[in-house]
Structures are given as structure tokens and as C-alpha cells.
Amino acid sequence: MNSNKKVACPLDCYDACQGEVVDGNIKGSKNHFTTNGKLCINFAQLLKEDNLKNAKFNGEDISLTESLNILSEKLKQTDSSKTLYYQGSGNLGVMQNAPKNFFSQYGSVLTKGSLCDGGGGVGIEQGREAVINPPIQNLLDADIILVWGRNFSVTSSHLYNLVKDKTFVTIDPIKTDIAKKSEIHMQINPKTDYELALLLTRFAHMQDLEDEEFLEKYTEGSDWFFDISKNRPVVSYEATTGVPLSLVNDFFDLIENKSVAIMVGLGVQKYFEGAQIMRTIDSFATFMGYHNKNAGGLWYLSDSAYGYEKQFKSNSKNKKVSVAQVDFADYDLVFIQGANPLVSAPNTKTVIDGLKNTFVVCFQTTNNDTCEYADLIIPASTFLEKKDIRLAYGHEFKAKSEIINESSLETINEYELASYLIKEFDLEPLKDENEVLDYYEKTIPLRENFENFVFIEDIEVEPLYKNFTSDSFYLITAKSKKSLNSQFTIDNYVHLNSSHNFNNEDKVLISSKYGSANFIVKVNDDIKENCAFFFSGNKYVNYLTTNNEDEESFSAMYQEVLLKIELS
Ligand code: SF4
């Protein structure tokens, strides 16, 4: 490995770390503010990955040149409107977007919405137009960190390290690592986060804690919002959210005259009304004036490309389908890039049925679960073999990748693949690769000052607890320390509280109205009694989830489901 060259971690993670080669090994860069000299266990696992070395057609090894010929011939023979371009979050970097430019020009159907943060993002946009986080300095300067539905120390270990000595409060149905380190843990019932946000607003008003000057100057509709919060007796919130009012009192005692940073995770918005739920939480933060302070604020999964001009512009006229609802069988050819829908997309049975009934092209660095259904596999160059820039959705710092290892002649990077196809189809060439990289490296996006927030004025959320019976469970998923999405060490257990009559290693059948699957039980008292918990990447959990889209963002809503569990 060439010393002192830089490399950006390509994993789909808030921290977006910068590494560099030191004495032949990759170490975390000391001068990258959030990386601060350390990389994590997932990065170490990434370096050990068995990457694809050859293209494959119908399971047989072929040369890269043959695979590109097959792809281009197949695309020429297929009506472009019967092809789908499906992009995931693997091998992250700005160059990941190059193939989309070809498929857009060619006329493929594209996807819209998200399997991750879509509903929450729309909720924030509706209130304040853009999904951008405050500068990380605001987090460092906050006194109290309220972690809301996010296992902060696991999913953002570098950000956590910067603030680990502060006082934490956690809102989560699971006793997560960060909940155990928190002064207060509100072990909330799933899908009641908007109710808790309203209750907190009510308490804040009772104690005159709202930021009146800010509300007057920069916001619309705080009166409507407060009116919604007082529509119900205070004690009724305690019953539905499962959060004792005494804890809410403790919370307000703790934050009195303190600056507060709210770190919101994906868990709160994995529901049909995810946008409304997120907007209600953001409205509470606004009511308190947190968006107006030099210390604190609200962090979510920020739009990492905010403020940059797209360097690979796509044709806006392409038809788009919801990524949650996509049925692969509707297409004659599906091109899957950096994604593993077999595990990560909702409703695995529909995904498998769809993949069996189309021509599947997988453009990946590894032989993932979805490759099992691929007709053609094209090996993508790894992050060590290409130039790239990684923008971050957890903070404002970017990371750079230089070529560390010479690329094998049998793999191809995103830019090269897109350029090859563009030439084959005589379409408009991409901007020069170095010019694109230079643009992203040098541009510092403008972040305008906060000017206007529009409060949510009407909340219509159908709570899951309405249909919850004594033998129901809420489905909860979260990331683990040892895996990232569907990669690395995967835990396929269902985790249940010991208050049920299940024992370790029991075999159970879990069913929902969307499907069923067999699991093995791990008893775990960190899980709330009414929840069935699964780590992300569990190969069976999405047999239970719906592929309907959410209310407003065309996105998946993995937790909009109740489960039944029986011994099998
Ligand atoms: S913390 Fe995230 S970005 Fe940093 S090395 Fe680990 S996986 Fe990569």
C-alpha cells in the first residue's frame, strides 16, 4: 500500500471516517475532526471481505469484457421503459451516482423514496425546508444530549467519543448501550414518539420554557401546535406512551437553564405517518428554541449533498417507482448497484418472487445474498481501488479516497462502467472524473441561517396500540456493533424479554399480516416486554414487514406491524 494516501470509509454510517495509509496499514486520520485517529471494528471487517474477483454469467466465471458485452447487448434488446435501476448505499461516495446518469439517459425507471430515513426527512423539510444538521460544534457545546430513538454510541461511535462525558437522556423502547449510560431513560412504547413530543411541549409551556422571542420572530403556528398538545389530559399520555410523568418532571429539572442537543434516529419514523411523527419532534425542538442556539440543536440523518450542485445530473423525466413498493417482476431487466434487497428491502417473499422473474444484473463489490438470484454479476472496484469523495450525513466533514491498491483488470468502478455504457449508447458523456472530484473536495456548501419554521398544525396518526392485544408484539429493529446493514457478523435471533414464557434457543414461528418466518429466541431484558427485537441485517425479519409505502415519502415503514409469536 502506498504510504500517506487517504481513504474514505465507504460504509453506510453516520461517521464517514477518513483513513490513511501509515507504514502499510490503514489507520484513522488524526487530523480529521470526527475520525480523530480511530477506525472501527466494521472497517476492520471490511478490509477482510472476500471481494468479487470475477464477473459471472448464469453462475459461471466470465471475463469483465464479456460481462460488459452481455450487459450492453441485453440493454439494446430491451425496451428501456421495462428496465429498472436500483441503487443502494453500498460502496458510498459521490462516484456511486455515475451509473444513475447512464440509466437515466437510457430511459430506465428509477426509484424514489428511501429504505432508511425518508419519512423523517420529509417531516423535517415540511417544517424548515432542508434536512440539515447544526455544526458539530453545537453538539460539543451542548450541556445535555437527548438521544431519541438512536443507539448513539453504536451507530455514531466517533461523534459519541467527542461528547461521551456529557449528561445523556434517552428515549427508546430498548435499553440500548446509550440508555444504560443515561441519567434518564424513558422506555417509550413504539410509535408514540409524537405523543411524547406533545407531552414535553405541554410541560415546557407549563414551566414557561418556550423561547418566545424566537417563536415570534422566526416561526409560524406555535399556537396551533401548543393547542394540539393540550387537547388531551396529561395523564392520558402516560398511559399510551408508557413514560411515567415523574420521568418527564425529572427531565425538565435536568435541562433547566441548560443547552440541549437532540440526536434523533431512524426508529421514530419507520411508520406510515413517519413524516408527521418526525415533524412533531422537530416542532417540540423549535418550541424550545433549540434551532436558534449556538449550543445544541436537532440532528437527524442530514442531506449530505445539501448545498452542492449535482455533478452527474439525471433526467428528471424518468418514471420513478417507490423503492418500498417496487416489484422486480414488472421489469425485463433490473440493474442492482451496491444493494442487497433480498435482506434489506421490506417483504422478502415479494422480493424473491420478483427477482426470480426478471433478468437480474448485480453490480457489487461482494457476493451478497441478492447475487444468488443474479443472472449477471459485474464486480465493482472496492473503495481501495478508486478515487472518490465521501460526503457525510452525520456531520459536516468530508473524507477523500485515493487509489491505494491498483485495480484488478477484472473489476470496474462506477465512473468507468457509466462511461463505457454511455459510449456504447452514444449518449452525453459524463463530466471529467477529476473535475467532479475537485468540485466536491473544494466546495464548501453555504448553510443559510435559520429563517422560518412552520409548525405542524394537524396530527393524524393511527397508533399501533389501538390494535395491540395481550398476545401482540411490536417489531423493533436496530443496528448492532458487529454488523452494518446486511454485512459482517449477522445476528438472526429474535430477542424477547424474560417476562414471556420463552427460553433461550426456543424455536418460534413469528407471523404478521404480511408473512411469517421461523426464528430462534434469545432472552434479553434490555428489550421492552411488548417488543420483539431484531438486529438490522437479520435475514428473516423482512418476511414479516410490509412493502406498502408510507404516507408521504414513498419510503419503507418497517415497524408498521404487529406480531404474534408461537413455539414451533
Ligand atoms: S465508524 Fe462508520 S465510517 Fe467510521 S470506520 Fe466505522 S463504519 Fe466506517
Coordinates of N, CA and C in Angstrom, one line a residue, residues 8 31 44 58 183 209 229 301 322 328 393 435-436 456 485 507 521 535 561:
A8 N -11.4 7.0 2.2 CA -12.7 7.2 3.0 C -13.4 5.9 3.2
N31 N -6.0 14.0 11.8 CA -6.4 15.4 11.6 C -7.8 15.5 10.9
A44 N -12.5 -2.8 10.1 CA -11.5 -3.9 10.1 C -12.1 -5.1 9.4
N58 N -24.8 -16.6 -15.4 CA -25.5 -17.9 -15.1 C -24.6 -18.8 -14.2
E183 N -28.7 9.4 32.3 CA -29.3 9.8 33.6 C -30.8 9.5 33.7
L209 N -41.0 27.5 29.5 CA -39.7 27.3 29.0 C -39.6 27.5 27.5
S229 N -51.2 20.0 21.7 CA -50.6 19.4 22.8 C -51.6 19.4 24.0
L301 N -30.6 12.4 10.1 CA -29.7 12.0 9.0 C -29.8 13.1 8.0
S322 N -41.8 3.8 -6.2 CA -41.5 3.8 -4.8 C -40.5 2.7 -4.5
F328 N -39.9 -6.3 -8.7 CA -38.9 -6.5 -9.7 C -39.5 -7.3 -10.9
Y393 N -23.5 12.4 6.3 CA -24.9 12.8 6.7 C -25.0 12.9 8.3
E435 N -12.5 16.6 -12.5 CA -13.2 17.8 -12.3 C -14.3 17.6 -11.3
V436 N -15.0 16.5 -11.4 CA -16.1 16.2 -10.4 C -15.5 16.1 -9.0
I456 N -46.2 22.0 12.7 CA -47.3 21.0 12.3 C -48.6 21.5 12.9
N485 N -25.8 -2.8 8.3 CA -26.9 -3.3 7.4 C -26.8 -4.8 7.3
K507 N -37.4 -22.6 19.5 CA -37.7 -22.3 18.1 C -39.2 -21.7 18.0
V521 N -35.0 -18.0 19.7 CA -35.1 -16.9 20.7 C -33.8 -16.7 21.5
F535 N -31.9 -7.5 15.2 CA -30.8 -6.6 14.7 C -30.9 -6.4 13.2
V561 N -46.3 -2.7 12.0 CA -46.7 -4.0 12.0 C -46.8 -4.6 13.5

